[in-house]
Short mmCIF file of C-alpha atoms in Angstrom, two decimals:
data_model
loop_
_atom_site.label_atom_id
_atom_site.label_comp_id
_atom_site.label_asym_id
_atom_site.label_seq_id
_atom_site.Cartn_x
_atom_site.Cartn_y
_atom_site.Cartn_z
CA UNK A 540 -0.05 -0.08 0.01
CA UNK A 541 1.15 3.67 -0.79
CA UNK A 542 -0.05 6.23 1.50
CA UNK A 543 -0.97 9.80 0.71
CA UNK A 544 -2.97 12.77 1.94
CA UNK A 545 -4.48 13.48 -1.28
CA UNK A 546 -5.21 11.60 -4.30
CA UNK A 547 -6.23 13.69 -7.43
CA UNK A 548 -7.63 11.66 -10.29
CA UNK A 549 -6.82 13.72 -13.56
CA UNK A 550 -3.94 15.77 -14.16
CA UNK A 551 -5.08 18.30 -16.62
CA UNK A 552 -5.27 22.02 -16.10
CA UNK A 553 -7.49 21.74 -12.98
CA UNK A 554 -5.92 18.76 -11.32
CA UNK A 555 -2.41 20.11 -11.63
CA UNK A 556 -3.39 23.50 -10.27
CA UNK A 557 -5.00 21.70 -7.11
CA UNK A 558 -1.74 19.91 -6.45
CA UNK A 559 0.59 23.07 -6.80
CA UNK A 560 -1.91 24.99 -4.57
CA UNK A 561 -1.96 22.37 -1.70
CA UNK A 562 1.83 22.26 -1.80
CA UNK A 563 2.39 25.87 -1.82
CA UNK A 564 0.77 26.16 1.57
CA UNK A 565 1.37 22.69 3.19
CA UNK A 566 3.50 19.82 3.18
CA UNK A 567 0.62 17.55 2.16
CA UNK A 568 1.57 14.29 0.22
CA UNK A 569 -0.31 14.28 -3.13
CA UNK A 570 -0.62 11.28 -5.63
CA UNK A 571 -1.81 12.46 -9.16
CA UNK A 572 -3.10 9.76 -11.59
CA UNK A 573 -3.52 10.14 -15.12
CA UNK A 574 -2.63 7.83 -18.11
CA UNK A 575 -1.93 10.67 -20.33
CA UNK A 576 1.32 11.81 -19.59
CA UNK A 577 2.26 15.44 -20.90
CA UNK A 578 3.70 15.82 -24.29
CA UNK A 579 6.71 17.97 -25.05
CA UNK A 580 5.90 21.23 -26.78
CA UNK A 581 6.18 21.54 -30.55
CA UNK A 582 5.49 24.17 -32.88
CA UNK A 583 1.89 22.89 -33.99
CA UNK A 584 -0.86 24.92 -32.80
CA UNK A 585 -3.47 23.19 -30.59
CA UNK A 586 -7.11 23.75 -31.53
CA UNK A 587 -8.09 23.40 -28.01
CA UNK A 588 -7.43 26.72 -26.21
CA UNK A 589 -8.88 28.42 -23.15
CA UNK A 590 -9.64 31.98 -22.44
CA UNK A 591 -8.06 32.77 -19.36
CA UNK A 592 -9.48 35.73 -17.10
CA UNK A 593 -7.45 38.00 -14.86
CA UNK A 594 -8.65 35.73 -11.84
CA UNK A 595 -7.11 32.53 -13.34
CA UNK A 596 -3.83 34.37 -14.62
CA UNK A 597 -3.64 35.47 -10.92
CA UNK A 598 -3.64 31.95 -9.67
CA UNK A 599 -0.88 30.88 -12.14
CA UNK A 600 1.14 33.90 -11.15
CA UNK A 601 0.86 32.90 -7.43
CA UNK A 602 1.71 29.35 -8.34
CA UNK A 603 4.83 30.51 -10.14
CA UNK A 604 3.97 29.25 -13.50
CA UNK A 605 2.88 32.24 -15.23
CA UNK A 606 6.34 33.24 -16.66
CA UNK A 607 6.68 29.78 -18.05
CA UNK A 608 3.29 30.21 -19.94
CA UNK A 609 4.04 33.71 -21.02
CA UNK A 610 7.67 32.41 -22.47
CA UNK A 611 5.64 29.98 -24.76
CA UNK A 612 2.71 30.85 -26.89
CA UNK A 613 0.14 33.53 -25.31
CA UNK A 614 -2.10 36.12 -26.88
CA UNK A 615 -3.71 38.62 -24.90
CA UNK A 616 -6.58 40.68 -26.01
CA UNK A 617 -7.43 44.28 -24.85
CA UNK A 618 -10.94 44.23 -26.82
CA UNK A 619 -14.15 42.56 -27.22
CA UNK A 620 -16.47 43.00 -29.90
CA UNK A 621 -19.71 41.45 -30.01
CA UNK A 622 -22.73 41.91 -32.59
CA UNK A 623 -25.93 40.52 -33.51
CA UNK A 624 -26.00 39.07 -37.02
CA UNK A 625 -29.98 39.23 -37.08
CA UNK A 626 -30.37 42.55 -35.50
CA UNK A 627 -28.78 46.18 -35.09
CA UNK A 628 -27.40 45.39 -31.44
CA UNK A 629 -23.55 45.60 -30.63
CA UNK A 630 -21.26 45.61 -27.58
CA UNK A 631 -17.66 46.88 -27.60
CA UNK A 632 -15.41 46.18 -24.43
CA UNK A 633 -12.18 47.57 -23.71
CA UNK A 634 -9.69 46.79 -20.83
CA UNK A 635 -9.21 50.43 -20.16
CA UNK A 636 -13.02 50.68 -19.40
CA UNK A 637 -12.70 48.12 -16.46
CA UNK A 638 -13.82 49.10 -13.07
CA UNK A 639 -10.68 48.23 -11.34
CA UNK A 640 -7.90 50.61 -10.29
CA UNK A 641 -5.58 50.78 -11.97
CA UNK A 642 -7.47 49.41 -15.19
CA UNK A 643 -6.46 46.16 -16.30
CA UNK A 644 -4.13 46.10 -19.21
CA UNK A 645 -5.90 43.12 -20.87
CA UNK A 646 -9.33 41.45 -20.62
CA UNK A 647 -7.99 38.00 -20.95
CA UNK A 648 -5.50 35.65 -22.63
CA UNK A 649 -5.96 33.08 -25.03
CA UNK A 650 -3.71 30.10 -24.51
CA UNK A 651 -3.40 26.70 -25.88
CA UNK A 652 -4.50 24.01 -23.32
CA UNK A 653 -1.32 22.13 -23.89
CA UNK A 654 0.84 24.93 -23.00
CA UNK A 655 -0.94 25.59 -19.78
CA UNK A 656 -0.76 21.76 -18.94
CA UNK A 657 2.79 21.60 -19.89
CA UNK A 658 3.76 24.47 -17.43
CA UNK A 659 1.81 23.07 -14.75
CA UNK A 660 3.28 19.50 -15.32
CA UNK A 661 6.74 20.85 -15.16
CA UNK A 662 6.28 22.74 -12.17
CA UNK A 663 4.68 19.90 -10.41
CA UNK A 664 7.45 17.53 -11.38
CA UNK A 665 9.93 19.70 -9.37
CA UNK A 666 8.13 19.01 -6.38
CA UNK A 667 9.04 15.89 -4.49
CA UNK A 668 5.82 15.98 -2.53
CA UNK A 669 3.61 15.28 -5.77
CA UNK A 670 4.01 11.65 -7.01
CA UNK A 671 2.80 10.79 -10.72
CA UNK A 672 0.93 7.86 -11.55
CA UNK A 673 0.71 7.37 -15.40
CA UNK A 674 1.32 3.64 -16.18
CA UNK A 675 -2.14 2.15 -15.19
CA UNK A 676 -5.71 3.59 -14.69
CA UNK A 677 -7.46 3.11 -11.86
CA UNK A 678 -9.65 0.06 -11.04
CA UNK A 679 -11.83 0.93 -8.10
CA UNK A 680 -12.21 3.24 -5.15
CA UNK A 681 -13.86 2.56 -1.76
CA UNK A 682 -13.79 4.37 1.45
CA UNK A 683 -13.69 3.39 5.10
CA UNK A 684 -14.14 5.90 8.28
CA UNK A 685 -11.09 7.61 7.84
CA UNK A 686 -9.43 6.56 4.52
CA UNK A 687 -9.93 5.87 0.97
CA UNK A 688 -8.81 2.93 -0.84
CA UNK A 689 -7.99 3.10 -4.52
CA UNK A 690 -6.74 -0.03 -6.92
CA UNK A 691 -5.24 0.08 -10.23
CA UNK A 692 -6.04 -1.99 -13.18
CA UNK A 693 -3.20 -4.52 -13.83
CA UNK A 694 -2.28 -4.15 -17.19
CA UNK A 695 -1.12 -7.58 -18.67
CA UNK A 696 -0.16 -6.03 -22.06
CA UNK A 697 2.64 -4.15 -20.05
CA UNK A 698 3.31 -7.08 -18.03
CA UNK A 699 4.15 -9.04 -21.17
CA UNK A 700 6.38 -6.34 -22.65
CA UNK A 701 8.17 -5.73 -19.45
CA UNK A 702 8.70 -9.39 -18.60
CA UNK A 703 7.21 -12.02 -16.12
CA UNK A 704 8.82 -10.21 -12.89
CA UNK A 705 7.29 -6.87 -13.45
CA UNK A 706 4.70 -5.87 -10.53
CA UNK A 707 1.59 -4.08 -10.90
CA UNK A 708 1.06 -0.66 -9.20
CA UNK A 709 0.54 -0.71 -5.69
CA UNK A 710 -2.96 0.46 -4.28
CA UNK A 711 -3.22 3.88 -2.92
CA UNK A 712 -4.62 4.87 0.45
CA UNK A 713 -5.51 8.70 0.80
CA UNK A 714 -7.46 10.66 3.31
CA UNK A 715 -9.19 12.31 0.44
CA UNK A 716 -9.88 11.69 -3.22
CA UNK A 717 -10.41 14.42 -5.78
CA UNK A 718 -12.04 13.72 -9.15
CA UNK A 719 -10.55 16.34 -11.59
CA UNK A 720 -11.35 13.82 -14.44
CA UNK A 721 -13.32 15.85 -16.68
CA UNK A 722 -16.92 15.88 -17.95
CA UNK A 723 -17.08 11.99 -18.12
CA UNK A 724 -15.70 11.68 -14.66
CA UNK A 725 -14.79 8.11 -13.70
CA UNK A 726 -14.56 9.08 -9.99
CA UNK A 727 -18.16 10.31 -10.35
CA UNK A 728 -19.40 7.48 -11.76
CA UNK A 729 -17.79 5.12 -9.17
CA UNK A 730 -19.22 7.02 -6.40
CA UNK A 731 -22.66 7.17 -8.14
CA UNK A 732 -22.85 10.82 -7.43
CA UNK A 733 -26.09 12.24 -8.98
CA UNK A 734 -25.83 14.35 -12.02
CA UNK A 735 -28.39 17.07 -13.52
CA UNK A 736 -27.76 17.68 -17.14
CA UNK A 737 -29.51 19.16 -20.20
CA UNK A 738 -28.58 19.02 -23.60
CA UNK A 739 -28.00 22.60 -25.11
CA UNK A 740 -28.88 21.21 -28.69
CA UNK A 741 -25.82 22.69 -29.95
CA UNK A 742 -22.57 21.18 -31.21
CA UNK A 743 -19.42 23.14 -31.02
CA UNK A 744 -16.97 23.16 -33.99
CA UNK A 745 -13.42 24.17 -33.11
CA UNK A 746 -10.55 24.95 -35.54
CA UNK A 747 -7.55 27.27 -36.10
CA UNK A 748 -8.03 29.78 -39.00
CA UNK A 749 -6.18 32.68 -40.66
CA UNK A 750 -7.39 36.31 -40.55
CA UNK A 751 -5.76 38.63 -43.19
CA UNK A 752 -7.21 41.70 -41.61
CA UNK A 753 -5.84 40.66 -38.18
CA UNK A 754 -7.31 39.87 -35.09
CA UNK A 755 -6.46 43.48 -33.60
CA UNK A 756 -5.90 42.27 -30.25
CA UNK A 757 -9.65 41.55 -30.09
CA UNK A 758 -12.01 38.98 -29.13
CA UNK A 759 -14.83 38.75 -31.87
CA UNK A 760 -18.05 37.16 -31.37
CA UNK A 761 -21.25 37.37 -33.52
CA UNK A 762 -24.61 35.94 -32.56
CA UNK A 763 -25.96 33.88 -35.66
CA UNK A 764 -29.65 32.72 -35.88
CA UNK A 765 -28.03 29.10 -35.44
CA UNK A 766 -25.84 30.20 -32.44
CA UNK A 767 -22.71 32.06 -31.50
CA UNK A 768 -19.53 32.07 -33.40
CA UNK A 769 -16.29 33.43 -31.60
CA UNK A 770 -12.95 34.28 -33.19
CA UNK A 771 -10.42 34.15 -30.29
CA UNK A 772 -6.93 35.68 -31.19
CA UNK A 773 -3.93 33.47 -31.09
CA UNK A 774 -0.32 34.15 -31.01
CA UNK A 775 1.14 35.44 -34.41
CA UNK A 776 2.75 32.44 -36.07
CA UNK A 777 4.77 32.52 -39.43
CA UNK A 778 2.41 31.32 -42.31
CA UNK A 779 3.07 27.79 -43.43
CA UNK A 780 2.98 26.63 -47.09
CA UNK A 781 3.87 23.34 -48.20
CA UNK A 782 5.76 22.84 -45.22
CA UNK A 783 8.01 25.95 -45.73
CA UNK A 784 8.01 28.76 -43.25
CA UNK A 785 7.72 32.11 -45.02
CA UNK A 786 8.90 35.37 -43.62
CA UNK A 787 5.65 37.27 -43.35
CA UNK A 788 3.55 37.04 -40.33
CA UNK A 789 -0.15 36.39 -40.17
CA UNK A 790 -2.73 36.60 -37.48
CA UNK A 791 -4.42 33.29 -36.41
CA UNK A 792 -7.66 32.91 -34.40
CA UNK A 793 -9.27 29.88 -32.68
CA UNK A 794 -12.93 29.63 -33.75
CA UNK A 795 -15.55 28.20 -31.54
CA UNK A 796 -18.81 27.73 -33.68
CA UNK A 797 -21.66 26.67 -31.60
CA UNK A 798 -24.56 25.61 -33.95
CA UNK A 799 -27.48 23.24 -34.29
CA UNK A 800 -26.37 19.49 -34.74
CA UNK A 801 -27.59 19.44 -38.37
CA UNK A 802 -25.73 22.60 -39.20
CA UNK A 803 -22.71 21.32 -37.47
CA UNK A 804 -22.85 18.25 -39.74
CA UNK A 805 -23.40 20.28 -42.70
CA UNK A 806 -20.53 22.56 -42.01
CA UNK A 807 -17.97 19.85 -41.10
CA UNK A 808 -18.87 18.24 -44.62
CA UNK A 809 -17.70 21.24 -46.63
CA UNK A 810 -14.51 21.37 -47.82
CA UNK A 811 -11.95 23.92 -46.48
CA UNK A 812 -12.65 26.40 -49.09
CA UNK A 813 -16.48 26.49 -48.69
CA UNK A 814 -15.99 26.24 -44.87
CA UNK A 815 -13.86 29.38 -44.92
CA UNK A 816 -16.22 31.15 -47.22
CA UNK A 817 -19.16 30.69 -44.67
CA UNK A 818 -16.92 31.74 -41.83
CA UNK A 819 -16.03 34.95 -43.83
CA UNK A 820 -19.83 35.64 -44.46
CA UNK A 821 -20.94 34.85 -41.02
CA UNK A 822 -18.42 37.61 -39.80
CA UNK A 823 -19.32 40.06 -42.26
CA UNK A 824 -15.79 39.91 -43.43
CA UNK A 825 -14.53 41.99 -40.41
CA UNK A 826 -11.40 39.90 -40.23
CA UNK A 827 -11.04 39.42 -43.92
CA UNK A 828 -11.02 36.35 -46.08
CA UNK A 829 -10.73 33.64 -43.47
CA UNK A 830 -8.89 30.48 -44.52
CA UNK A 831 -9.07 27.27 -42.67
CA UNK A 832 -5.53 26.43 -41.08
CA UNK A 833 -6.38 23.04 -39.26
CA UNK A 834 -8.47 20.10 -38.99
CA UNK A 835 -12.22 20.87 -37.58
CA UNK A 836 -13.23 18.92 -34.29
CA UNK A 837 -16.96 18.71 -33.45
CA UNK A 838 -18.24 17.90 -30.03
CA UNK A 839 -21.87 17.99 -28.47
CA UNK A 840 -22.52 20.76 -25.89
CA UNK A 841 -24.34 19.34 -22.51
CA UNK A 842 -24.87 21.42 -19.33
CA UNK A 843 -24.00 19.33 -16.24
CA UNK A 844 -23.97 19.96 -12.63
CA UNK A 845 -23.58 17.40 -9.86
CA UNK A 846 -26.18 17.46 -7.12
CA UNK A 847 -23.37 17.71 -4.80
CA UNK A 848 -19.78 18.06 -5.14
CA UNK A 849 -18.71 15.90 -2.16
CA UNK A 850 -19.85 12.47 -1.13
CA UNK A 851 -17.83 10.82 1.92
CA UNK A 852 -14.41 11.43 1.27
CA UNK A 853 -14.69 12.38 -2.27
CA UNK A 854 -14.89 15.83 -4.08
CA UNK A 855 -15.56 16.89 -7.51
CA UNK A 856 -13.95 20.04 -9.00
CA UNK A 857 -13.69 21.35 -12.69
CA UNK A 858 -15.51 19.54 -15.57
CA UNK A 859 -16.26 16.75 -13.21
CA UNK A 860 -18.53 18.71 -11.29
CA UNK A 861 -19.81 21.12 -14.08
CA UNK A 862 -19.75 21.84 -17.57
CA UNK A 863 -21.20 24.93 -19.29
CA UNK A 864 -21.91 26.47 -22.72
CA UNK A 865 -18.62 27.93 -24.31
CA UNK A 866 -20.28 31.16 -25.47
CA UNK A 867 -18.58 33.20 -22.72
CA UNK A 868 -15.40 30.99 -22.35
CA UNK A 869 -15.74 30.55 -18.55
CA UNK A 870 -15.56 26.82 -18.03
CA UNK A 871 -11.88 26.40 -17.23
CA UNK A 872 -11.74 29.66 -15.06
CA UNK A 873 -14.65 28.00 -13.07
CA UNK A 874 -12.54 24.93 -12.72
CA UNK A 875 -9.39 26.73 -11.59
CA UNK A 876 -11.42 28.73 -8.87
CA UNK A 877 -12.58 25.27 -7.68
CA UNK A 878 -8.99 24.12 -7.36
CA UNK A 879 -7.93 27.39 -5.55
CA UNK A 880 -10.92 27.08 -3.41
CA UNK A 881 -10.41 23.52 -2.57
CA UNK A 882 -6.81 24.02 -1.62
CA UNK A 883 -7.65 26.97 0.74
CA UNK A 884 -10.39 24.91 2.42
CA UNK A 885 -8.06 22.03 2.91
CA UNK A 886 -5.24 24.05 4.14
CA UNK A 887 -6.85 26.72 6.26
CA UNK A 888 -5.90 25.06 9.63
CA UNK A 889 -2.65 23.84 8.44
CA UNK A 890 0.64 25.14 9.39
CA UNK A 891 3.44 24.72 6.54
CA UNK A 892 4.88 21.63 8.27
CA UNK A 893 1.46 19.75 9.19
CA UNK A 894 0.06 16.86 7.65
CA UNK A 895 -3.65 16.30 6.97
CA UNK A 896 -5.01 14.54 9.76
CA UNK A 897 -8.26 12.66 9.93
CA UNK A 898 -9.96 15.43 11.95
CA UNK A 899 -8.78 18.32 9.67
CA UNK A 900 -10.55 16.51 6.76
CA UNK A 901 -13.92 18.20 8.11
CA UNK A 902 -16.93 17.06 6.17
CA UNK A 903 -18.78 20.11 7.26
CA UNK A 904 -16.14 22.31 5.79
CA UNK A 905 -15.77 20.54 2.70
CA UNK A 906 -19.62 20.84 2.36
CA UNK A 907 -19.21 24.52 2.55
CA UNK A 908 -16.81 24.42 -0.10
CA UNK A 909 -19.46 22.63 -2.28
CA UNK A 910 -22.01 25.20 -1.45
CA UNK A 911 -19.50 28.07 -2.35
CA UNK A 912 -18.49 26.50 -5.71
CA UNK A 913 -21.78 25.09 -6.80
CA UNK A 914 -23.50 28.65 -6.33
CA UNK A 915 -21.07 30.26 -8.65
CA UNK A 916 -21.52 27.43 -10.99
CA UNK A 917 -25.33 27.60 -11.00
CA UNK A 918 -24.97 31.43 -11.47
CA UNK A 919 -22.94 30.72 -14.56
CA UNK A 920 -25.18 28.15 -15.92
CA UNK A 921 -28.16 30.57 -15.49
CA UNK A 922 -26.26 33.26 -17.39
CA UNK A 923 -25.39 31.22 -20.14
CA UNK A 924 -29.02 29.89 -20.50
CA UNK A 925 -30.42 33.53 -20.31
CA UNK A 926 -27.99 34.39 -23.08
CA UNK A 927 -28.70 31.47 -25.42
CA UNK A 928 -32.40 32.17 -24.94
CA UNK A 929 -32.07 35.75 -25.75
CA UNK A 930 -30.43 35.27 -28.99
CA UNK A 931 -32.66 32.45 -30.06
CA UNK A 932 -34.37 32.91 -33.32
CA UNK A 933 -37.46 35.28 -32.48
CA UNK A 934 -39.97 37.58 -34.22
CA UNK A 935 -38.56 40.71 -35.65
CA UNK A 936 -40.14 43.01 -32.83
CA UNK A 937 -38.18 40.97 -30.26
CA UNK A 938 -34.83 41.32 -32.28
CA UNK A 939 -35.45 45.08 -32.36
CA UNK A 940 -35.75 45.28 -28.54
CA UNK A 941 -32.95 43.02 -28.31
CA UNK A 942 -30.66 45.36 -30.33
CA UNK A 943 -31.89 48.56 -28.53
CA UNK A 944 -30.81 46.82 -25.09
CA UNK A 945 -27.38 45.84 -26.35
CA UNK A 946 -26.77 49.52 -27.74
CA UNK A 947 -28.06 50.93 -24.54
CA UNK A 948 -25.78 48.91 -22.54
CA UNK A 949 -23.05 49.91 -24.92
CA UNK A 950 -23.57 53.38 -24.17
CA UNK A 951 -24.00 52.93 -20.47
CA UNK A 952 -20.69 53.04 -18.78
CA UNK A 953 -21.73 51.81 -15.23
CA UNK A 954 -23.47 48.63 -17.03
CA UNK A 955 -20.52 48.12 -19.12
CA UNK A 956 -18.04 48.21 -16.24
CA UNK A 957 -20.18 45.82 -14.49
CA UNK A 958 -20.04 43.27 -17.61
CA UNK A 959 -16.33 43.87 -18.01
CA UNK A 960 -15.57 42.94 -14.26
CA UNK A 961 -17.58 39.59 -15.00
CA UNK A 962 -15.34 38.90 -17.89
CA UNK A 963 -12.27 39.60 -16.06
CA UNK A 964 -13.26 37.20 -13.12
CA UNK A 965 -12.91 40.24 -10.73
CA UNK A 966 -15.69 39.72 -7.96
CA UNK A 967 -16.25 39.03 -4.18
CA UNK A 968 -15.55 35.92 -2.27
CA UNK A 969 -12.63 34.54 -4.60
CA UNK A 970 -10.15 32.29 -3.16
CA UNK A 971 -6.93 34.01 -2.03
CA UNK A 972 -4.96 32.68 -4.82
CA UNK A 973 -7.02 34.41 -7.45
CA UNK A 974 -6.11 37.96 -6.29
CA UNK A 975 -2.66 39.62 -6.94
CA UNK A 976 -0.51 39.03 -4.13
CA UNK A 977 0.04 42.69 -3.53
CA UNK A 978 -3.68 43.15 -3.26
CA UNK A 979 -4.22 40.93 -0.26
#
């Protein structure tokens, strides 16, 4: 048996952030289980990106990995331009209009998921208190009065390759298990934790595109009758033709095209030229004649919310606990706040040199954590549902009112400042890691 204080299942962005946050303020012994080890970074652009807000950037900075992320591929944006394809409404946000003092320099950062995960993983590998288990998947988890037991699948294929004398991974005993293993969480299923879910009746198409007129350090989003289409600015890269790098620079964007399942099937069946023409028309040519530069990936969008984030000595965070519509790009930010909040909850009573005792894994405090994070997730789910409904196909009179409302907000500074603050992730009751150190 191998003994740890906390077993984290899932070494993605959220699980790794939790591990580093726990180790920063304690000497807890952490086990990280994930069968997908991090890959070395290369020059290829990952179509999976995240819109990181100021609160999440502060978490990364306070954990000491922001400089590593910045030295790789990061694109900040100072502006957002949102418009209604079917109406007259528009919204223009700028970082300089934020309510914070001094104003923020950026509204957010678009970063490839693999860049974030690589920086987190590299930092975690330097910490002798964090132990990685990447060879085998977990087979089962069970809990006693004071501990949780986890066993691994014995991979006979690996055993044959390594020889008859190879031994399976020993079971793990931990005081707490954290499921950070994504929307289809194995931990959640093992614990029979109830889930509320609703099909958004949307599929998301993600890809990388070239924008000849430049992204202008702006996040662009147009609401189409079928759903929102976002253009998220990416770090400039040298254009590539026939495998040879050229000298000129071209602006790239990551698209998230949320549309009906039938329309998503139609769009992905188009060849690259016709798909690019659809994007150019949908965006009113604001970014020029768009060119598809990557494969297209499509996945269904579903709202998920665990009825409780805590059961016995198991806690869910990130997509294992909640998934929301990507139209506001807040899914990853919610998960990172979960990680920071759970680390704060678990280490609040610990001195740097203390261990996590049975008594300190206080179920009532974990329930308080669950209420804290579920409340914000619920608010975000409701907001996404409201926005999606507001831009659903409607009668012309409703479209006109919607456009008037958008334009009123666009010209009413207090309302704009509030919306910008929400986009920045600046709000009350954040975990301490989400604030700048000098602001605490």
